[in-house]
mmCIF file of C-alpha atoms in Angstrom:
data_model
loop_
_atom_site.group_PDB
_atom_site.id
_atom_site.type_symbol
_atom_site.label_atom_id
_atom_site.label_comp_id
_atom_site.label_asym_id
_atom_site.label_seq_id
_atom_site.Cartn_x
_atom_site.Cartn_y
_atom_site.Cartn_z
ATOM 1 C CA ASN E 1 50.771 -47.034 188.182
ATOM 2 C CA ALA E 2 50.615 -47.763 184.923
ATOM 3 C CA GLY E 3 48.555 -49.820 182.568
ATOM 4 C CA VAL E 4 49.736 -52.605 180.375
ATOM 5 C CA MET E 5 51.837 -51.079 177.507
ATOM 6 C CA GLN E 6 51.602 -51.661 173.862
ATOM 7 C CA ASN E 7 54.093 -50.680 171.144
ATOM 8 C CA PRO E 8 54.592 -50.106 168.634
ATOM 9 C CA ARG E 9 50.901 -49.167 168.477
ATOM 10 C CA HIS E 10 51.051 -49.609 164.769
ATOM 11 C CA LEU E 11 54.012 -51.206 162.480
ATOM 12 C CA VAL E 12 54.311 -51.726 158.739
ATOM 13 C CA ARG E 13 55.013 -55.045 157.301
ATOM 14 C CA ARG E 14 55.353 -55.999 153.804
ATOM 15 C CA ARG E 15 55.054 -59.909 153.372
ATOM 16 C CA GLY E 16 58.333 -61.073 154.246
ATOM 17 C CA GLN E 17 59.771 -59.696 156.564
ATOM 18 C CA GLU E 18 59.244 -59.912 160.727
ATOM 19 C CA ALA E 19 57.400 -58.186 163.236
ATOM 20 C CA ARG E 20 58.350 -57.554 166.662
ATOM 21 C CA LEU E 21 56.161 -56.568 169.449
ATOM 22 C CA ARG E 22 56.378 -56.061 172.773
ATOM 23 C CA CYS E 23 54.430 -55.577 176.020
ATOM 24 C CA SER E 24 54.943 -54.141 179.717
ATOM 25 C CA PRO E 25 52.904 -55.467 182.442
ATOM 26 C CA MET E 26 51.397 -53.776 184.783
ATOM 27 C CA LYS E 27 53.918 -53.263 186.994
ATOM 28 C CA GLY E 28 53.960 -56.695 189.830
ATOM 29 C CA HIS E 29 52.471 -58.686 187.222
ATOM 30 C CA SER E 30 53.838 -62.240 186.548
ATOM 31 C CA HIS E 31 51.137 -62.979 183.785
ATOM 32 C CA VAL E 32 51.140 -62.158 180.252
ATOM 33 C CA TYR E 33 48.562 -63.114 178.093
ATOM 34 C CA TRP E 34 48.537 -62.770 173.964
ATOM 35 C CA TYR E 35 44.941 -62.610 171.140
ATOM 36 C CA ARG E 36 45.324 -62.241 168.548
ATOM 37 C CA GLN E 37 41.426 -59.955 167.229
ATOM 38 C CA LEU E 38 40.851 -59.991 163.352
ATOM 39 C CA PRO E 39 38.326 -57.126 161.694
ATOM 40 C CA GLU E 40 34.424 -57.479 163.522
ATOM 41 C CA GLU E 41 36.233 -60.568 165.291
ATOM 42 C CA GLY E 42 35.791 -61.800 168.603
ATOM 43 C CA LEU E 43 39.450 -62.456 170.918
ATOM 44 C CA LYS E 44 41.340 -65.548 169.657
ATOM 45 C CA PHE E 45 43.015 -66.574 173.039
ATOM 46 C CA MET E 46 47.094 -66.865 171.782
ATOM 47 C CA VAL E 47 49.325 -67.807 174.376
ATOM 48 C CA TYR E 48 50.310 -67.295 178.647
ATOM 49 C CA LEU E 49 53.043 -66.956 179.030
ATOM 50 C CA GLN E 50 54.801 -65.891 182.880
ATOM 51 C CA LYS E 51 58.482 -65.006 183.643
ATOM 52 C CA GLU E 52 60.779 -67.100 182.021
ATOM 53 C CA ASN E 53 58.144 -69.793 181.192
ATOM 54 C CA ILE E 54 54.597 -70.375 177.881
ATOM 55 C CA ILE E 55 52.178 -71.743 180.627
ATOM 56 C CA ASP E 56 50.052 -72.306 176.849
ATOM 57 C CA GLU E 57 50.986 -72.106 173.679
ATOM 58 C CA SER E 58 47.693 -74.037 172.019
ATOM 59 C CA GLY E 59 46.417 -71.171 170.446
ATOM 60 C CA MET E 60 49.300 -69.707 169.134
ATOM 61 C CA PRO E 61 49.655 -71.247 165.363
ATOM 62 C CA LYS E 62 51.748 -74.305 164.224
ATOM 63 C CA GLU E 63 55.004 -71.883 162.519
ATOM 64 C CA ARG E 64 56.331 -68.178 162.385
ATOM 65 C CA PHE E 65 54.861 -67.270 165.199
ATOM 66 C CA SER E 66 56.943 -67.198 169.342
ATOM 67 C CA ALA E 67 56.612 -65.562 172.334
ATOM 68 C CA GLU E 68 59.200 -65.069 174.649
ATOM 69 C CA PHE E 69 58.552 -63.551 178.235
ATOM 70 C CA PRO E 70 62.493 -62.625 180.150
ATOM 71 C CA LYS E 71 62.844 -63.074 183.437
ATOM 72 C CA GLU E 72 64.201 -58.177 183.093
ATOM 73 C CA GLY E 73 62.502 -56.666 180.139
ATOM 74 C CA PRO E 74 59.123 -56.569 178.072
ATOM 75 C CA SER E 75 57.234 -60.065 176.307
ATOM 76 C CA ILE E 76 57.777 -60.261 173.071
ATOM 77 C CA LEU E 77 55.537 -62.043 170.351
ATOM 78 C CA ARG E 78 57.382 -62.652 166.796
ATOM 79 C CA ILE E 79 55.531 -63.584 163.117
ATOM 80 C CA GLN E 80 58.255 -64.441 160.638
ATOM 81 C CA GLN E 81 58.106 -64.313 157.010
ATOM 82 C CA VAL E 82 54.917 -62.350 158.043
ATOM 83 C CA VAL E 83 51.637 -63.112 155.205
ATOM 84 C CA ARG E 84 48.704 -60.558 154.539
ATOM 85 C CA GLY E 85 46.779 -62.733 156.994
ATOM 86 C CA ASP E 86 48.565 -61.880 159.562
ATOM 87 C CA SER E 87 46.880 -58.651 159.929
ATOM 88 C CA ALA E 88 45.464 -57.945 162.445
ATOM 89 C CA ALA E 89 45.235 -56.290 165.778
ATOM 90 C CA TYR E 90 47.307 -57.864 168.823
ATOM 91 C CA PHE E 91 46.342 -57.795 172.609
ATOM 92 C CA CYS E 92 48.348 -58.383 174.926
ATOM 93 C CA ALA E 93 46.997 -58.778 178.517
ATOM 94 C CA SER E 94 48.365 -59.005 182.174
ATOM 95 C CA SER E 95 47.663 -60.029 185.545
ATOM 96 C CA PRO E 96 49.276 -60.743 189.105
ATOM 97 C CA TYR E 97 47.286 -64.679 190.717
ATOM 98 C CA GLY E 98 45.362 -65.069 186.680
ATOM 99 C CA ASN E 99 41.586 -64.308 187.169
ATOM 100 C CA THR E 100 41.184 -60.570 186.604
ATOM 101 C CA ILE E 101 43.194 -59.777 183.305
ATOM 102 C CA TYR E 102 43.981 -55.962 181.757
ATOM 103 C CA PHE E 103 44.050 -55.448 178.531
ATOM 104 C CA GLY E 104 46.933 -53.265 176.649
ATOM 105 C CA GLU E 105 45.601 -51.345 174.113
ATOM 106 C CA GLY E 106 46.991 -52.795 171.344
ATOM 107 C CA SER E 107 49.383 -52.706 168.673
ATOM 108 C CA TRP E 108 47.742 -53.459 165.261
ATOM 109 C CA LEU E 109 49.517 -55.366 162.179
ATOM 110 C CA THR E 110 49.434 -53.993 159.097
ATOM 111 C CA VAL E 111 51.089 -56.600 156.577
ATOM 112 C CA VAL E 112 51.198 -54.901 152.208
ATOM 113 C CA ALA N 1 36.465 -77.698 177.379
ATOM 114 C CA GLN N 2 34.721 -74.127 178.637
ATOM 115 C CA THR N 3 32.830 -72.358 176.020
ATOM 116 C CA VAL N 4 31.114 -68.990 175.991
ATOM 117 C CA THR N 5 28.472 -68.294 174.594
ATOM 118 C CA GLN N 6 26.590 -64.941 173.830
ATOM 119 C CA SER N 7 23.597 -64.547 171.294
ATOM 120 C CA GLN N 8 23.105 -61.571 170.149
ATOM 121 C CA PRO N 9 25.405 -59.764 167.392
ATOM 122 C CA GLU N 10 23.969 -56.718 167.599
ATOM 123 C CA MET N 11 21.295 -54.610 169.603
ATOM 124 C CA SER N 12 20.097 -50.535 169.577
ATOM 125 C CA VAL N 13 19.373 -49.742 171.585
ATOM 126 C CA GLN N 14 17.942 -45.295 172.580
ATOM 127 C CA GLU N 15 20.152 -42.697 175.590
ATOM 128 C CA ALA N 16 18.308 -43.294 178.801
ATOM 129 C CA GLU N 17 16.486 -47.074 178.165
ATOM 130 C CA THR N 18 17.972 -50.288 179.814
ATOM 131 C CA VAL N 19 19.815 -52.775 178.018
ATOM 132 C CA THR N 20 20.577 -55.951 178.601
ATOM 133 C CA LEU N 21 23.044 -58.452 176.772
ATOM 134 C CA SER N 22 22.812 -61.939 177.238
ATOM 135 C CA CYS N 23 25.081 -64.470 177.356
ATOM 136 C CA THR N 24 25.427 -67.916 178.684
ATOM 137 C CA TYR N 25 28.574 -70.712 179.238
ATOM 138 C CA ASP N 26 29.645 -73.929 179.922
ATOM 139 C CA THR N 27 31.824 -75.047 182.343
ATOM 140 C CA SER N 28 32.069 -78.585 184.210
ATOM 141 C CA GLU N 29 34.847 -76.438 187.785
ATOM 142 C CA SER N 30 33.152 -74.946 189.830
ATOM 143 C CA ASN N 31 35.325 -71.674 190.781
ATOM 144 C CA TYR N 32 35.683 -69.707 187.878
ATOM 145 C CA TYR N 33 35.245 -65.939 186.867
ATOM 146 C CA LEU N 34 33.347 -64.528 185.279
ATOM 147 C CA PHE N 35 33.271 -60.907 183.141
ATOM 148 C CA TRP N 36 32.604 -58.699 180.861
ATOM 149 C CA TYR N 37 35.091 -56.471 178.586
ATOM 150 C CA LYS N 38 33.456 -53.257 176.587
ATOM 151 C CA GLN N 39 35.473 -52.355 173.717
ATOM 152 C CA PRO N 40 35.032 -48.760 172.565
ATOM 153 C CA PRO N 41 35.179 -47.517 168.628
ATOM 154 C CA SER N 42 39.477 -46.956 170.406
ATOM 155 C CA ARG N 43 39.141 -50.351 170.201
ATOM 156 C CA GLN N 44 41.665 -51.089 173.629
ATOM 157 C CA MET N 45 39.598 -53.221 176.050
ATOM 158 C CA ILE N 46 37.859 -51.980 179.668
ATOM 159 C CA LEU N 47 36.772 -54.061 182.329
ATOM 160 C CA VAL N 48 33.220 -52.859 183.184
ATOM 161 C CA ILE N 49 32.342 -55.527 185.387
ATOM 162 C CA ARG N 50 33.235 -59.039 188.111
ATOM 163 C CA GLN N 51 32.108 -62.006 189.369
ATOM 164 C CA GLU N 52 33.546 -63.953 191.165
ATOM 165 C CA ALA N 53 30.950 -67.552 190.738
ATOM 166 C CA TYR N 54 31.565 -68.292 194.514
ATOM 167 C CA LYS N 55 29.800 -65.001 195.409
ATOM 168 C CA GLN N 56 26.478 -65.355 195.452
ATOM 169 C CA GLN N 57 25.592 -62.572 195.294
ATOM 170 C CA ASN N 58 25.590 -60.325 192.044
ATOM 171 C CA ALA N 59 28.462 -57.643 190.764
ATOM 172 C CA THR N 60 27.784 -54.422 190.880
ATOM 173 C CA GLU N 61 29.338 -51.024 188.971
ATOM 174 C CA ASN N 62 27.361 -48.029 188.545
ATOM 175 C CA ARG N 63 24.554 -48.039 186.116
ATOM 176 C CA PHE N 64 26.474 -51.894 185.281
ATOM 177 C CA SER N 65 25.060 -54.777 186.623
ATOM 178 C CA VAL N 66 25.386 -59.030 185.711
ATOM 179 C CA ASN N 67 22.586 -60.701 186.600
ATOM 180 C CA PHE N 68 24.315 -64.100 187.331
ATOM 181 C CA GLN N 69 22.676 -68.016 187.570
ATOM 182 C CA LYS N 70 25.740 -70.039 188.737
ATOM 183 C CA ALA N 71 22.567 -73.422 187.979
ATOM 184 C CA ALA N 72 22.120 -72.405 184.714
ATOM 185 C CA LYS N 73 25.290 -71.122 183.625
ATOM 186 C CA SER N 74 23.891 -67.349 182.701
ATOM 187 C CA PHE N 75 25.663 -64.381 182.886
ATOM 188 C CA SER N 76 23.516 -61.643 181.639
ATOM 189 C CA LEU N 77 24.849 -57.327 182.415
ATOM 190 C CA LYS N 78 22.415 -55.347 182.860
ATOM 191 C CA ILE N 79 23.619 -50.983 181.373
ATOM 192 C CA SER N 80 20.846 -48.497 183.306
ATOM 193 C CA ASP N 81 20.173 -45.198 181.514
ATOM 194 C CA SER N 82 21.884 -45.560 178.771
ATOM 195 C CA GLN N 83 24.734 -43.232 177.504
ATOM 196 C CA LEU N 84 25.630 -42.757 174.256
ATOM 197 C CA GLY N 85 29.765 -43.564 175.459
ATOM 198 C CA ASP N 86 28.171 -46.826 176.034
ATOM 199 C CA THR N 87 28.140 -47.238 172.114
ATOM 200 C CA ALA N 88 30.642 -50.788 171.783
ATOM 201 C CA MET N 89 31.063 -54.378 171.161
ATOM 202 C CA TYR N 90 30.506 -56.123 174.313
ATOM 203 C CA PHE N 91 32.429 -59.204 175.265
ATOM 204 C CA CYS N 92 31.341 -61.872 178.288
ATOM 205 C CA ALA N 93 34.675 -63.925 179.533
ATOM 206 C CA PHE N 94 35.399 -66.641 181.635
ATOM 207 C CA ILE N 95 38.778 -67.949 183.198
ATOM 208 C CA MET N 96 38.520 -70.874 186.011
ATOM 209 C CA ASN N 97 40.245 -70.460 188.878
ATOM 210 C CA ARG N 98 44.275 -71.011 188.273
ATOM 211 C CA ASP N 99 45.702 -70.436 185.997
ATOM 212 C CA ASP N 100 44.814 -70.499 182.495
ATOM 213 C CA LYS N 101 44.213 -68.486 179.935
ATOM 214 C CA ILE N 102 40.193 -65.810 179.425
ATOM 215 C CA ILE N 103 37.924 -67.168 176.903
ATOM 216 C CA PHE N 104 35.750 -64.781 175.462
ATOM 217 C CA GLY N 105 32.142 -65.242 173.862
ATOM 218 C CA LYS N 106 31.829 -63.367 170.186
ATOM 219 C CA GLY N 107 30.665 -59.888 171.293
ATOM 220 C CA THR N 108 27.447 -57.499 171.200
ATOM 221 C CA ARG N 109 27.943 -55.090 168.747
ATOM 222 C CA LEU N 110 25.733 -52.081 171.425
ATOM 223 C CA HIS N 111 24.783 -49.628 170.145
ATOM 224 C CA ILE N 112 22.954 -46.338 171.647
ATOM 225 C CA LEU N 113 20.619 -44.144 170.019
ATOM 226 C CA PRO N 114 19.964 -40.504 170.408
#
């Protein structure tokens, strides 16, 4: 059973461009979480999704950030008009029931 | 609101020694799950150990064990016979027993010295 798959692992974007991060949960998992980790800091919750539904987006910045988890295909975290402060590691995690979550290896976004 | 506190930002121990990492949490719920995650220099998040709040028995995974004190809302991690590969950030985490987000502490950076 493959783990949580994230791509790209590394992404470089110029200020003002869009970044799209993809996450394929483990087989059979219907819950997806996105977390952000700034350098030398802990993980900050961004959004929690189930198939076609956003359950909790209390950690998402109000502007430029969006997430989706369609019925078919991976979950996508989209950041529009990136700024230097968006540079971080973005971790996706999935779970079958919501009480144990397994992380992907992270996507590192660098904004230049 | 639920919170998780790790009071030790950084620790160092000699290889083969035993080390305990502290974690306290705050919740009004009675059913929940607690976790320790390890983040080595590769920065992958690895689940170390998991504890259900309704179980009185402390969870154990090989050299890793927890001391779960529900009344005190304490959940410490003990690493026995520490190894160089245990060098990592360790995060304590909490989730309630229903659909909800997992909440992390700020982490403890552990150095195992040769």
